[in-house]
Amino acid sequence: MNFAAISTEIFILCLGLFAIVMDLVLPEQESRKSIGGVLIFSLTGWFLYMFTLYNGQLDPMDPAAMAALADRFFYQGLYLVDNYALFFKQMFILATVLTLLFAADYVQSVLRYRGEFYALLMTALLGMCVLASATDFLTMFIGLELMTISFYILTGARMNSKDSSEAAVKYLIIGSVSTAVMLYGISLVYGATGSIQFFEVCRSPHLFFPLGIAGITMVLIGFFFKLSVIPFHMWAPDVYQGAPTPITAMLAMGSKAAGIAAMMRALFVAFPMLGIYWLPMLSVLCAACMIFGNIMAMRQRDVKRMLAYSSIAQAGYMLVGIIAADPAGMKAVMFYATLYVFANAGAFAVLSVVEAQKGSTSYRHMAGLAQSAPVLAAVMTISLLSMAGIPPTAGFAGKLYLFTAVVDQGYLWLAFVGFVMSMISVYYYLLVAKAMYLGAWDGSSLAVSGSTRAAVVLSVLATLLVGVWPEGLAELTNLAASTFLQ
């Protein structure tokens, strides 16, 4: 067993245990605020260290390169730490750090069990990292459930909120159904191929039998539930609205990116030969997400609920890159997923302040935000414009890469749908800006902590920097995609 390959997971596990111990040891609630600071500092340091773990492109004819490749497996090919996994793990850590920055005040003022919040967040992060490296269905399932079960509990963390409890129950029930569907699909794939390892499943001719195709379909349905892809999206609006805002942010950023990472690994490693079956299905669901997600978002009167439907549309945009089924599409998905983290971090940081101090995130409570907290209003506007793909924000470059990749594969109609829906999304995003800048101000002001200011400033700077200079992130996604094993 190569324990160096799972050093990131061991580190995150230790941080989770540290949060539990410190919550028990520290005597006063105020002193427990330091737990979040230690986690932020530690994760940031590990995030920077992970840049040293990347490898260049490997030559399959070079014995030394192949020996280096073997060192990146943890155990008998079941767990792979390649550049693709490293990229997504850094994305998950970045999303967690940004969430911890703006969650500090929210946790202190709203949540009762603060130490458990930090410990469960580390557990969810651990599950995401396992998903990024899994190369067999059992490991993938363990990572998926480790992440999801943590989010079940975190969704209901607002103990005095009926909406939070209702959201947790709905998420648990629907998530359990999706888990059962995926697990049954995995059993069918195993019955057809005799293996659960992606590399072995790919080589089996029995995968084309009806049993194998049925298993693949059920596995994909499980992924669609996790990604809130239409028509498997029914849990997302209530969960996004009822969950604590920092957890809603992690669901939008980390959970969705982890699902994308695992699904791409499964599709392109285990099921690449069956693209004739899953590509048409994905294209239809992709168009449905972009169309109906944006249309339903226009009808909402709560910003968190609007962002839930927006996330459904964003899942459709990410599926565009997967449908391209080539390295360019994979790069575009990773590029766009990173930009989505920055945009969501800024938007939900603003919403966490509004919810903690005003009690709601409806459009009515967003009114006059430009007068009470002009920095927050500006960050929210830029973040929403990035989600819409308006230049010079990073979202424009991300959607350009996605649509270019899919057009090169002959899906011009899909790129046209995505472009039209992106323009329509500007309408409901600007409704939030209208409320903030033109809504009646009640004369109150919002207190913004230094950590929240740091989160919003970092997110908006990253959004604008990548929009103006996308080459830096594009090179990293190229490196991650070029060494992806197929």
GROMACS .gro file of C-alpha atoms in nm:
model
  486
    1MET     CA    1   0.000   0.000   0.000
    2ASN     CA    2   0.138   0.337  -0.107
    3PHE     CA    3   0.018   0.565   0.172
    4ALA     CA    4   0.190   0.865   0.011
    5ALA     CA    5  -0.079   0.850  -0.260
    6ILE     CA    6  -0.350   0.917  -0.001
    7SER     CA    7  -0.160   1.184   0.194
    8THR     CA    8  -0.425   1.444   0.112
    9GLU     CA    9  -0.703   1.224   0.247
   10ILE     CA   10  -0.505   1.143   0.563
   11PHE     CA   11  -0.440   1.514   0.618
   12ILE     CA   12  -0.810   1.604   0.581
   13LEU     CA   13  -0.911   1.321   0.814
   14CYS     CA   14  -0.670   1.452   1.077
   15LEU     CA   15  -0.819   1.800   1.041
   16GLY     CA   16  -1.167   1.657   1.098
   17LEU     CA   17  -1.051   1.477   1.411
   18PHE     CA   18  -0.878   1.795   1.526
   19ALA     CA   19  -1.206   1.988   1.494
   20ILE     CA   20  -1.384   1.731   1.712
   21VAL     CA   21  -1.113   1.730   1.980
   22MET     CA   22  -1.088   2.109   1.992
   23ASP     CA   23  -1.464   2.139   2.024
   24LEU     CA   24  -1.446   1.912   2.330
   25VAL     CA   25  -1.138   2.072   2.485
   26LEU     CA   26  -1.201   2.445   2.440
   27PRO     CA   27  -1.422   2.564   2.728
   28GLU     CA   28  -1.596   2.867   2.578
   29GLN     CA   29  -1.796   2.914   2.261
   30GLU     CA   30  -1.599   3.224   2.162
   31SER     CA   31  -1.268   3.043   2.182
   32ARG     CA   32  -1.399   2.779   1.941
   33LYS     CA   33  -1.397   3.036   1.663
   34SER     CA   34  -1.027   2.956   1.632
   35ILE     CA   35  -1.115   2.611   1.493
   36GLY     CA   36  -1.220   2.765   1.162
   37GLY     CA   37  -0.903   2.974   1.147
   38VAL     CA   38  -0.678   2.670   1.198
   39LEU     CA   39  -0.866   2.478   0.928
   40ILE     CA   40  -0.834   2.769   0.683
   41PHE     CA   41  -0.462   2.806   0.748
   42SER     CA   42  -0.395   2.432   0.722
   43LEU     CA   43  -0.600   2.377   0.406
   44THR     CA   44  -0.444   2.678   0.236
   45GLY     CA   45  -0.096   2.545   0.306
   46TRP     CA   46  -0.186   2.200   0.172
   47PHE     CA   47  -0.350   2.358  -0.134
   48LEU     CA   48  -0.021   2.532  -0.221
   49TYR     CA   49   0.181   2.217  -0.150
   50MET     CA   50  -0.027   2.016  -0.397
   51PHE     CA   51   0.112   2.219  -0.688
   52THR     CA   52   0.440   2.030  -0.634
   53LEU     CA   53   0.265   1.694  -0.688
   54TYR     CA   54   0.176   1.746  -1.054
   55ASN     CA   55   0.357   1.537  -1.315
   56GLY     CA   56   0.423   1.616  -1.678
   57GLN     CA   57   0.289   1.408  -1.965
   58LEU     CA   58   0.394   1.044  -1.945
   59ASP     CA   59   0.551   0.850  -2.232
   60PRO     CA   60   0.403   0.497  -2.234
   61MET     CA   61   0.726   0.365  -2.391
   62ASP     CA   62   0.940   0.500  -2.107
   63PRO     CA   63   0.988   0.239  -1.828
   64ALA     CA   64   1.080   0.508  -1.575
   65ALA     CA   65   0.761   0.699  -1.655
   66MET     CA   66   0.552   0.386  -1.612
   67ALA     CA   67   0.721   0.316  -1.278
   68ALA     CA   68   0.632   0.670  -1.170
   69LEU     CA   69   0.275   0.602  -1.276
   70ALA     CA   70   0.262   0.292  -1.054
   71ASP     CA   71   0.364   0.506  -0.756
   72ARG     CA   72   0.047   0.710  -0.796
   73PHE     CA   73  -0.179   0.413  -0.717
   74PHE     CA   74  -0.270   0.345  -0.357
   75TYR     CA   75  -0.371  -0.020  -0.376
   76GLN     CA   76  -0.379  -0.254  -0.679
   77GLY     CA   77  -0.517   0.005  -0.919
   78LEU     CA   78  -0.818   0.092  -0.704
   79TYR     CA   79  -0.720   0.448  -0.619
   80LEU     CA   80  -0.533   0.675  -0.860
   81VAL     CA   81  -0.378   1.012  -0.780
   82ASP     CA   82  -0.314   1.152  -1.128
   83ASN     CA   83  -0.312   1.518  -1.235
   84TYR     CA   84  -0.686   1.497  -1.300
   85ALA     CA   85  -0.753   1.396  -0.938
   86LEU     CA   86  -0.507   1.654  -0.804
   87PHE     CA   87  -0.683   1.932  -0.996
   88PHE     CA   88  -1.024   1.846  -0.858
   89LYS     CA   89  -0.892   1.798  -0.504
   90GLN     CA   90  -0.741   2.146  -0.518
   91MET     CA   91  -1.077   2.276  -0.639
   92PHE     CA   92  -1.257   2.111  -0.346
   93ILE     CA   93  -1.006   2.251  -0.095
   94LEU     CA   94  -1.036   2.598  -0.249
   95ALA     CA   95  -1.415   2.583  -0.224
   96THR     CA   96  -1.390   2.472   0.140
   97VAL     CA   97  -1.146   2.748   0.233
   98LEU     CA   98  -1.366   3.016   0.078
   99THR     CA   99  -1.670   2.871   0.254
  100LEU     CA  100  -1.491   2.866   0.590
  101LEU     CA  101  -1.392   3.230   0.543
  102PHE     CA  102  -1.745   3.361   0.506
  103ALA     CA  103  -1.906   3.099   0.732
  104ALA     CA  104  -1.730   3.206   1.053
  105ASP     CA  105  -1.982   3.471   1.160
  106TYR     CA  106  -2.277   3.272   1.028
  107VAL     CA  107  -2.177   2.968   1.233
  108GLN     CA  108  -2.137   3.177   1.550
  109SER     CA  109  -2.468   3.361   1.516
  110VAL     CA  110  -2.699   3.099   1.362
  111LEU     CA  111  -2.581   2.744   1.433
  112ARG     CA  112  -2.594   2.573   1.773
  113TYR     CA  113  -2.344   2.289   1.716
  114ARG     CA  114  -2.040   2.470   1.581
  115GLY     CA  115  -1.770   2.210   1.631
  116GLU     CA  116  -1.978   1.947   1.455
  117PHE     CA  117  -2.020   2.183   1.160
  118TYR     CA  118  -1.644   2.199   1.103
  119ALA     CA  119  -1.592   1.825   1.154
  120LEU     CA  120  -1.870   1.728   0.914
  121LEU     CA  121  -1.745   1.978   0.657
  122MET     CA  122  -1.406   1.805   0.666
  123THR     CA  123  -1.579   1.469   0.628
  124ALA     CA  124  -1.766   1.595   0.322
  125LEU     CA  125  -1.438   1.726   0.178
  126LEU     CA  126  -1.280   1.385   0.239
  127GLY     CA  127  -1.561   1.218   0.045
  128MET     CA  128  -1.511   1.458  -0.247
  129CYS     CA  129  -1.140   1.378  -0.263
  130VAL     CA  130  -1.212   1.004  -0.260
  131LEU     CA  131  -1.451   1.053  -0.552
  132ALA     CA  132  -1.186   1.231  -0.758
  133SER     CA  133  -0.939   0.941  -0.730
  134ALA     CA  134  -1.174   0.641  -0.738
  135THR     CA  135  -1.107   0.395  -1.020
  136ASP     CA  136  -1.355   0.130  -0.913
  137PHE     CA  137  -1.724   0.142  -0.833
  138LEU     CA  138  -1.690   0.039  -0.469
  139THR     CA  139  -1.443   0.317  -0.384
  140MET     CA  140  -1.654   0.562  -0.584
  141PHE     CA  141  -1.965   0.461  -0.391
  142ILE     CA  142  -1.789   0.497  -0.055
  143GLY     CA  143  -1.668   0.846  -0.145
  144LEU     CA  144  -2.011   0.946  -0.271
  145GLU     CA  145  -2.186   0.833   0.046
  146LEU     CA  146  -1.922   0.982   0.274
  147MET     CA  147  -1.985   1.318   0.112
  148THR     CA  148  -2.362   1.286   0.087
  149ILE     CA  149  -2.431   1.162   0.440
  150SER     CA  150  -2.229   1.453   0.577
  151PHE     CA  151  -2.443   1.692   0.376
  152TYR     CA  152  -2.763   1.526   0.501
  153ILE     CA  153  -2.667   1.625   0.855
  154LEU     CA  154  -2.531   1.968   0.766
  155THR     CA  155  -2.847   2.056   0.575
  156GLY     CA  156  -3.047   2.025   0.897
  157ALA     CA  157  -2.791   2.210   1.110
  158ARG     CA  158  -3.026   2.505   1.174
  159MET     CA  159  -3.204   2.334   1.462
  160ASN     CA  160  -3.459   2.611   1.516
  161SER     CA  161  -3.559   2.632   1.149
  162LYS     CA  162  -3.851   2.433   1.013
  163ASP     CA  163  -3.727   2.487   0.656
  164SER     CA  164  -3.385   2.343   0.741
  165SER     CA  165  -3.533   2.030   0.900
  166GLU     CA  166  -3.773   1.982   0.608
  167ALA     CA  167  -3.489   2.021   0.359
  168ALA     CA  168  -3.277   1.765   0.543
  169VAL     CA  169  -3.557   1.507   0.544
  170LYS     CA  170  -3.632   1.559   0.174
  171TYR     CA  171  -3.263   1.539   0.088
  172LEU     CA  172  -3.225   1.219   0.292
  173ILE     CA  173  -3.524   1.044   0.134
  174ILE     CA  174  -3.450   1.139  -0.226
  175GLY     CA  175  -3.077   1.086  -0.180
  176SER     CA  176  -3.139   0.739  -0.040
  177VAL     CA  177  -3.349   0.648  -0.343
  178SER     CA  178  -3.078   0.768  -0.581
  179THR     CA  179  -2.818   0.575  -0.382
  180ALA     CA  180  -3.025   0.255  -0.408
  181VAL     CA  181  -3.064   0.303  -0.784
  182MET     CA  182  -2.692   0.357  -0.833
  183LEU     CA  183  -2.596   0.063  -0.612
  184TYR     CA  184  -2.830  -0.169  -0.802
  185GLY     CA  185  -2.681  -0.043  -1.128
  186ILE     CA  186  -2.331  -0.120  -1.000
  187SER     CA  187  -2.442  -0.473  -0.913
  188LEU     CA  188  -2.575  -0.519  -1.268
  189VAL     CA  189  -2.247  -0.395  -1.417
  190TYR     CA  190  -2.060  -0.640  -1.194
  191GLY     CA  191  -2.294  -0.921  -1.296
  192ALA     CA  192  -2.234  -0.846  -1.665
  193THR     CA  193  -1.856  -0.793  -1.653
  194GLY     CA  194  -1.738  -0.976  -1.341
  195SER     CA  195  -1.545  -0.673  -1.217
  196ILE     CA  196  -1.596  -0.337  -1.049
  197GLN     CA  197  -1.265  -0.183  -1.162
  198PHE     CA  198  -1.308   0.076  -1.435
  199PHE     CA  199  -1.013  -0.054  -1.640
  200GLU     CA  200  -1.145  -0.412  -1.631
  201VAL     CA  201  -1.506  -0.315  -1.701
  202CYS     CA  202  -1.395  -0.128  -2.013
  203ARG     CA  203  -1.234  -0.443  -2.157
  204SER     CA  204  -1.536  -0.668  -2.105
  205PRO     CA  205  -1.737  -0.752  -2.421
  206HIS     CA  206  -2.036  -0.839  -2.201
  207LEU     CA  207  -2.086  -0.471  -2.125
  208PHE     CA  208  -2.284  -0.446  -2.451
  209PHE     CA  209  -2.536  -0.703  -2.329
  210PRO     CA  210  -2.875  -0.577  -2.202
  211LEU     CA  211  -2.768  -0.644  -1.843
  212GLY     CA  212  -2.463  -0.420  -1.880
  213ILE     CA  213  -2.655  -0.143  -2.055
  214ALA     CA  214  -2.924  -0.149  -1.786
  215GLY     CA  215  -2.655  -0.123  -1.519
  216ILE     CA  216  -2.488   0.173  -1.690
  217THR     CA  217  -2.823   0.349  -1.719
  218MET     CA  218  -2.893   0.310  -1.349
  219VAL     CA  219  -2.545   0.428  -1.253
  220LEU     CA  220  -2.594   0.739  -1.465
  221ILE     CA  221  -2.936   0.800  -1.308
  222GLY     CA  222  -2.764   0.798  -0.968
  223PHE     CA  223  -2.519   1.059  -1.093
  224PHE     CA  224  -2.804   1.268  -1.236
  225PHE     CA  225  -2.970   1.277  -0.894
  226LYS     CA  226  -2.648   1.398  -0.731
  227LEU     CA  227  -2.599   1.665  -0.999
  228SER     CA  228  -2.969   1.770  -0.992
  229VAL     CA  229  -3.008   1.704  -1.363
  230ILE     CA  230  -3.364   1.736  -1.494
  231PRO     CA  231  -3.586   1.532  -1.437
  232PHE     CA  232  -3.397   1.422  -1.123
  233HIS     CA  233  -3.376   1.772  -0.976
  234MET     CA  234  -3.677   1.776  -0.742
  235TRP     CA  235  -3.467   1.791  -0.424
  236ALA     CA  236  -3.249   2.089  -0.517
  237PRO     CA  237  -3.480   2.395  -0.472
  238ASP     CA  238  -3.602   2.302  -0.123
  239VAL     CA  239  -3.259   2.189  -0.004
  240TYR     CA  240  -3.082   2.499  -0.136
  241GLN     CA  241  -3.339   2.726   0.027
  242GLY     CA  242  -3.363   2.545   0.361
  243ALA     CA  243  -2.999   2.453   0.424
  244PRO     CA  244  -2.762   2.692   0.604
  245THR     CA  245  -2.615   2.924   0.342
  246PRO     CA  246  -2.253   2.798   0.376
  247ILE     CA  247  -2.379   2.443   0.318
  248THR     CA  248  -2.583   2.556   0.019
  249ALA     CA  249  -2.260   2.704  -0.117
  250MET     CA  250  -2.073   2.376  -0.070
  251LEU     CA  251  -2.355   2.183  -0.236
  252ALA     CA  252  -2.337   2.417  -0.534
  253MET     CA  253  -1.958   2.425  -0.554
  254GLY     CA  254  -1.799   2.111  -0.409
  255SER     CA  255  -2.074   1.851  -0.435
  256LYS     CA  256  -2.153   1.929  -0.797
  257ALA     CA  257  -1.785   1.936  -0.899
  258ALA     CA  258  -1.724   1.605  -0.720
  259GLY     CA  259  -2.014   1.445  -0.906
  260ILE     CA  260  -1.878   1.575  -1.235
  261ALA     CA  261  -1.528   1.442  -1.155
  262ALA     CA  262  -1.656   1.093  -1.073
  263MET     CA  263  -1.896   1.080  -1.367
  264MET     CA  264  -1.629   1.180  -1.620
  265ARG     CA  265  -1.394   0.916  -1.479
  266ALA     CA  266  -1.665   0.650  -1.506
  267LEU     CA  267  -1.778   0.751  -1.856
  268PHE     CA  268  -1.438   0.796  -2.013
  269VAL     CA  269  -1.258   0.506  -1.842
  270ALA     CA  270  -1.524   0.240  -1.774
  271PHE     CA  271  -1.782   0.311  -2.047
  272PRO     CA  272  -1.606   0.485  -2.339
  273MET     CA  273  -1.710   0.221  -2.594
  274LEU     CA  274  -2.078   0.273  -2.514
  275GLY     CA  275  -2.079   0.639  -2.610
  276ILE     CA  276  -2.333   0.562  -2.882
  277TYR     CA  277  -2.583   0.496  -2.601
  278TRP     CA  278  -2.505   0.760  -2.338
  279LEU     CA  279  -2.412   1.052  -2.564
  280PRO     CA  280  -2.764   1.099  -2.712
  281MET     CA  281  -2.920   1.066  -2.366
  282LEU     CA  282  -2.679   1.321  -2.222
  283SER     CA  283  -2.742   1.568  -2.504
  284VAL     CA  284  -3.119   1.562  -2.444
  285LEU     CA  285  -3.084   1.600  -2.066
  286CYS     CA  286  -2.824   1.873  -2.116
  287ALA     CA  287  -3.064   2.078  -2.330
  288ALA     CA  288  -3.348   2.018  -2.080
  289CYS     CA  289  -3.132   2.145  -1.793
  290MET     CA  290  -3.032   2.461  -1.975
  291ILE     CA  291  -3.386   2.539  -2.094
  292PHE     CA  292  -3.602   2.450  -1.795
  293GLY     CA  293  -3.346   2.545  -1.531
  294ASN     CA  294  -3.329   2.900  -1.662
  295ILE     CA  295  -3.703   2.929  -1.720
  296MET     CA  296  -3.789   2.811  -1.369
  297ALA     CA  297  -3.526   3.041  -1.216
  298MET     CA  298  -3.713   3.339  -1.363
  299ARG     CA  299  -4.019   3.261  -1.150
  300GLN     CA  300  -3.847   3.257  -0.810
  301ARG     CA  301  -3.869   3.525  -0.541
  302ASP     CA  302  -3.595   3.394  -0.313
  303VAL     CA  303  -3.234   3.433  -0.424
  304LYS     CA  304  -3.117   3.100  -0.281
  305ARG     CA  305  -3.403   2.921  -0.454
  306MET     CA  306  -3.325   3.107  -0.775
  307LEU     CA  307  -2.963   2.992  -0.751
  308ALA     CA  308  -3.088   2.634  -0.705
  309TYR     CA  309  -3.257   2.644  -1.044
  310SER     CA  310  -2.959   2.830  -1.183
  311SER     CA  311  -2.737   2.543  -1.063
  312ILE     CA  312  -2.954   2.305  -1.264
  313ALA     CA  313  -2.883   2.513  -1.572
  314GLN     CA  314  -2.512   2.524  -1.479
  315ALA     CA  315  -2.511   2.144  -1.462
  316GLY     CA  316  -2.640   2.150  -1.818
  317TYR     CA  317  -2.353   2.374  -1.926
  318MET     CA  318  -2.101   2.136  -1.770
  319LEU     CA  319  -2.263   1.841  -1.946
  320VAL     CA  320  -2.195   2.024  -2.274
  321GLY     CA  321  -1.824   1.963  -2.226
  322ILE     CA  322  -1.878   1.597  -2.137
  323ILE     CA  323  -2.084   1.548  -2.455
  324ALA     CA  324  -1.785   1.668  -2.659
  325ALA     CA  325  -1.615   1.346  -2.532
  326ASP     CA  326  -1.263   1.464  -2.614
  327PRO     CA  327  -0.973   1.631  -2.428
  328ALA     CA  328  -1.096   1.979  -2.527
  329GLY     CA  329  -1.434   1.911  -2.371
  330MET     CA  330  -1.276   1.772  -2.055
  331LYS     CA  331  -1.055   2.082  -2.023
  332ALA     CA  332  -1.358   2.305  -2.071
  333VAL     CA  333  -1.552   2.123  -1.796
  334MET     CA  334  -1.267   2.158  -1.546
  335PHE     CA  335  -1.211   2.521  -1.643
  336TYR     CA  336  -1.580   2.606  -1.604
  337ALA     CA  337  -1.618   2.415  -1.277
  338THR     CA  338  -1.337   2.623  -1.126
  339LEU     CA  339  -1.497   2.949  -1.238
  340TYR     CA  340  -1.826   2.830  -1.094
  341VAL     CA  341  -1.655   2.791  -0.755
  342PHE     CA  342  -1.536   3.153  -0.762
  343ALA     CA  343  -1.875   3.291  -0.870
  344ASN     CA  344  -2.070   3.089  -0.614
  345ALA     CA  345  -1.830   3.175  -0.333
  346GLY     CA  346  -1.891   3.546  -0.392
  347ALA     CA  347  -2.268   3.512  -0.426
  348PHE     CA  348  -2.321   3.289  -0.124
  349ALA     CA  349  -2.085   3.492   0.093
  350VAL     CA  350  -2.316   3.789   0.036
  351LEU     CA  351  -2.624   3.577   0.103
  352SER     CA  352  -2.478   3.441   0.428
  353VAL     CA  353  -2.445   3.795   0.563
  354VAL     CA  354  -2.797   3.889   0.452
  355GLU     CA  355  -2.953   3.572   0.594
  356ALA     CA  356  -2.768   3.595   0.927
  357GLN     CA  357  -2.862   3.959   0.985
  358LYS     CA  358  -3.198   3.991   0.809
  359GLY     CA  359  -3.332   3.638   0.847
  360SER     CA  360  -3.409   3.571   0.480
  361THR     CA  361  -3.261   3.586   0.130
  362SER     CA  362  -3.574   3.695  -0.057
  363TYR     CA  363  -3.558   3.973  -0.313
  364ARG     CA  364  -3.732   4.198  -0.060
  365HIS     CA  365  -3.452   4.150   0.191
  366MET     CA  366  -3.191   4.221  -0.077
  367ALA     CA  367  -3.344   4.564  -0.142
  368GLY     CA  368  -3.113   4.856  -0.071
  369LEU     CA  369  -2.804   4.639  -0.026
  370ALA     CA  370  -2.605   4.886  -0.239
  371GLN     CA  371  -2.662   5.150   0.029
  372SER     CA  372  -2.617   4.930   0.338
  373ALA     CA  373  -2.315   4.731   0.206
  374PRO     CA  374  -2.193   4.857  -0.135
  375VAL     CA  375  -1.902   4.611  -0.151
  376LEU     CA  376  -2.136   4.315  -0.106
  377ALA     CA  377  -2.373   4.448  -0.373
  378ALA     CA  378  -2.085   4.488  -0.621
  379VAL     CA  379  -1.954   4.137  -0.550
  380MET     CA  380  -2.300   3.984  -0.591
  381THR     CA  381  -2.348   4.162  -0.925
  382ILE     CA  382  -2.011   4.053  -1.063
  383SER     CA  383  -2.064   3.695  -0.947
  384LEU     CA  384  -2.406   3.672  -1.111
  385LEU     CA  385  -2.277   3.824  -1.434
  386SER     CA  386  -2.001   3.563  -1.438
  387MET     CA  387  -2.262   3.286  -1.407
  388ALA     CA  388  -2.443   3.442  -1.702
  389GLY     CA  389  -2.121   3.446  -1.905
  390ILE     CA  390  -2.091   3.821  -1.956
  391PRO     CA  391  -1.743   3.953  -2.046
  392PRO     CA  392  -1.497   4.043  -1.902
  393THR     CA  393  -1.587   3.800  -1.624
  394ALA     CA  394  -1.443   3.449  -1.612
  395GLY     CA  395  -1.779   3.294  -1.701
  396PHE     CA  396  -1.750   3.425  -2.055
  397ALA     CA  397  -1.422   3.241  -2.115
  398GLY     CA  398  -1.561   2.926  -1.956
  399LYS     CA  399  -1.872   2.912  -2.173
  400LEU     CA  400  -1.666   2.997  -2.481
  401TYR     CA  401  -1.447   2.692  -2.419
  402LEU     CA  402  -1.752   2.470  -2.359
  403PHE     CA  403  -1.943   2.577  -2.669
  404THR     CA  404  -1.632   2.565  -2.889
  405ALA     CA  405  -1.556   2.208  -2.781
  406VAL     CA  406  -1.908   2.083  -2.850
  407VAL     CA  407  -1.935   2.263  -3.186
  408ASP     CA  408  -1.613   2.093  -3.299
  409GLN     CA  409  -1.788   1.758  -3.239
  410GLY     CA  410  -2.090   1.854  -3.453
  411TYR     CA  411  -2.335   1.959  -3.179
  412LEU     CA  412  -2.401   2.307  -3.315
  413TRP     CA  413  -2.764   2.298  -3.199
  414LEU     CA  414  -2.658   2.235  -2.840
  415ALA     CA  415  -2.422   2.531  -2.842
  416PHE     CA  416  -2.703   2.747  -2.984
  417VAL     CA  417  -2.937   2.641  -2.703
  418GLY     CA  418  -2.668   2.717  -2.447
  419PHE     CA  419  -2.601   3.060  -2.594
  420VAL     CA  420  -2.969   3.159  -2.602
  421MET     CA  421  -3.028   3.034  -2.248
  422SER     CA  422  -2.722   3.223  -2.124
  423MET     CA  423  -2.870   3.544  -2.258
  424ILE     CA  424  -3.205   3.467  -2.097
  425SER     CA  425  -3.035   3.406  -1.763
  426VAL     CA  426  -2.912   3.766  -1.764
  427TYR     CA  427  -3.272   3.873  -1.701
  428TYR     CA  428  -3.323   3.703  -1.367
  429TYR     CA  429  -2.968   3.773  -1.253
  430LEU     CA  430  -3.026   4.144  -1.314
  431LEU     CA  431  -3.347   4.125  -1.111
  432VAL     CA  432  -3.122   4.073  -0.807
  433ALA     CA  433  -2.910   4.371  -0.910
  434LYS     CA  434  -3.226   4.576  -0.956
  435ALA     CA  435  -3.338   4.494  -0.602
  436MET     CA  436  -2.997   4.580  -0.458
  437TYR     CA  437  -2.947   4.909  -0.640
  438LEU     CA  438  -3.300   5.034  -0.701
  439GLY     CA  439  -3.494   4.876  -0.412
  440ALA     CA  440  -3.607   5.084  -0.116
  441TRP     CA  441  -3.343   5.100   0.158
  442ASP     CA  442  -3.477   5.057   0.511
  443GLY     CA  443  -3.193   5.261   0.659
  444SER     CA  444  -3.020   4.969   0.829
  445SER     CA  445  -2.659   4.871   0.773
  446LEU     CA  446  -2.492   4.532   0.758
  447ALA     CA  447  -2.185   4.443   0.962
  448VAL     CA  448  -1.929   4.260   0.750
  449SER     CA  449  -1.643   4.080   0.922
  450GLY     CA  450  -1.286   4.077   0.798
  451SER     CA  451  -1.297   3.709   0.700
  452THR     CA  452  -1.612   3.763   0.494
  453ARG     CA  453  -1.452   4.061   0.324
  454ALA     CA  454  -1.151   3.845   0.243
  455ALA     CA  455  -1.376   3.578   0.090
  456VAL     CA  456  -1.569   3.819  -0.132
  457VAL     CA  457  -1.258   4.008  -0.241
  458LEU     CA  458  -1.071   3.687  -0.329
  459SER     CA  459  -1.368   3.548  -0.523
  460VAL     CA  460  -1.430   3.863  -0.725
  461LEU     CA  461  -1.060   3.916  -0.798
  462ALA     CA  462  -1.030   3.558  -0.922
  463THR     CA  463  -1.343   3.599  -1.134
  464LEU     CA  464  -1.212   3.914  -1.301
  465LEU     CA  465  -0.850   3.794  -1.329
  466VAL     CA  466  -0.940   3.469  -1.504
  467GLY     CA  467  -1.181   3.661  -1.729
  468VAL     CA  468  -0.903   3.892  -1.843
  469TRP     CA  469  -0.621   3.634  -1.838
  470PRO     CA  470  -0.758   3.280  -1.874
  471GLU     CA  471  -0.431   3.128  -1.996
  472GLY     CA  472  -0.297   3.047  -1.648
  473LEU     CA  473  -0.595   2.834  -1.547
  474ALA     CA  474  -0.621   2.693  -1.900
  475GLU     CA  475  -0.265   2.561  -1.881
  476LEU     CA  476  -0.339   2.384  -1.555
  477THR     CA  477  -0.653   2.223  -1.698
  478ASN     CA  478  -0.452   2.117  -2.005
  479LEU     CA  479  -0.202   1.944  -1.779
  480ALA     CA  480  -0.478   1.774  -1.582
  481ALA     CA  481  -0.664   1.655  -1.890
  482SER     CA  482  -0.357   1.547  -2.089
  483THR     CA  483  -0.253   1.288  -1.830
  484PHE     CA  484  -0.604   1.154  -1.780
  485LEU     CA  485  -0.592   0.776  -1.827
  486GLN     CA  486  -0.845   0.636  -2.074
   0.00000   0.00000   0.00000
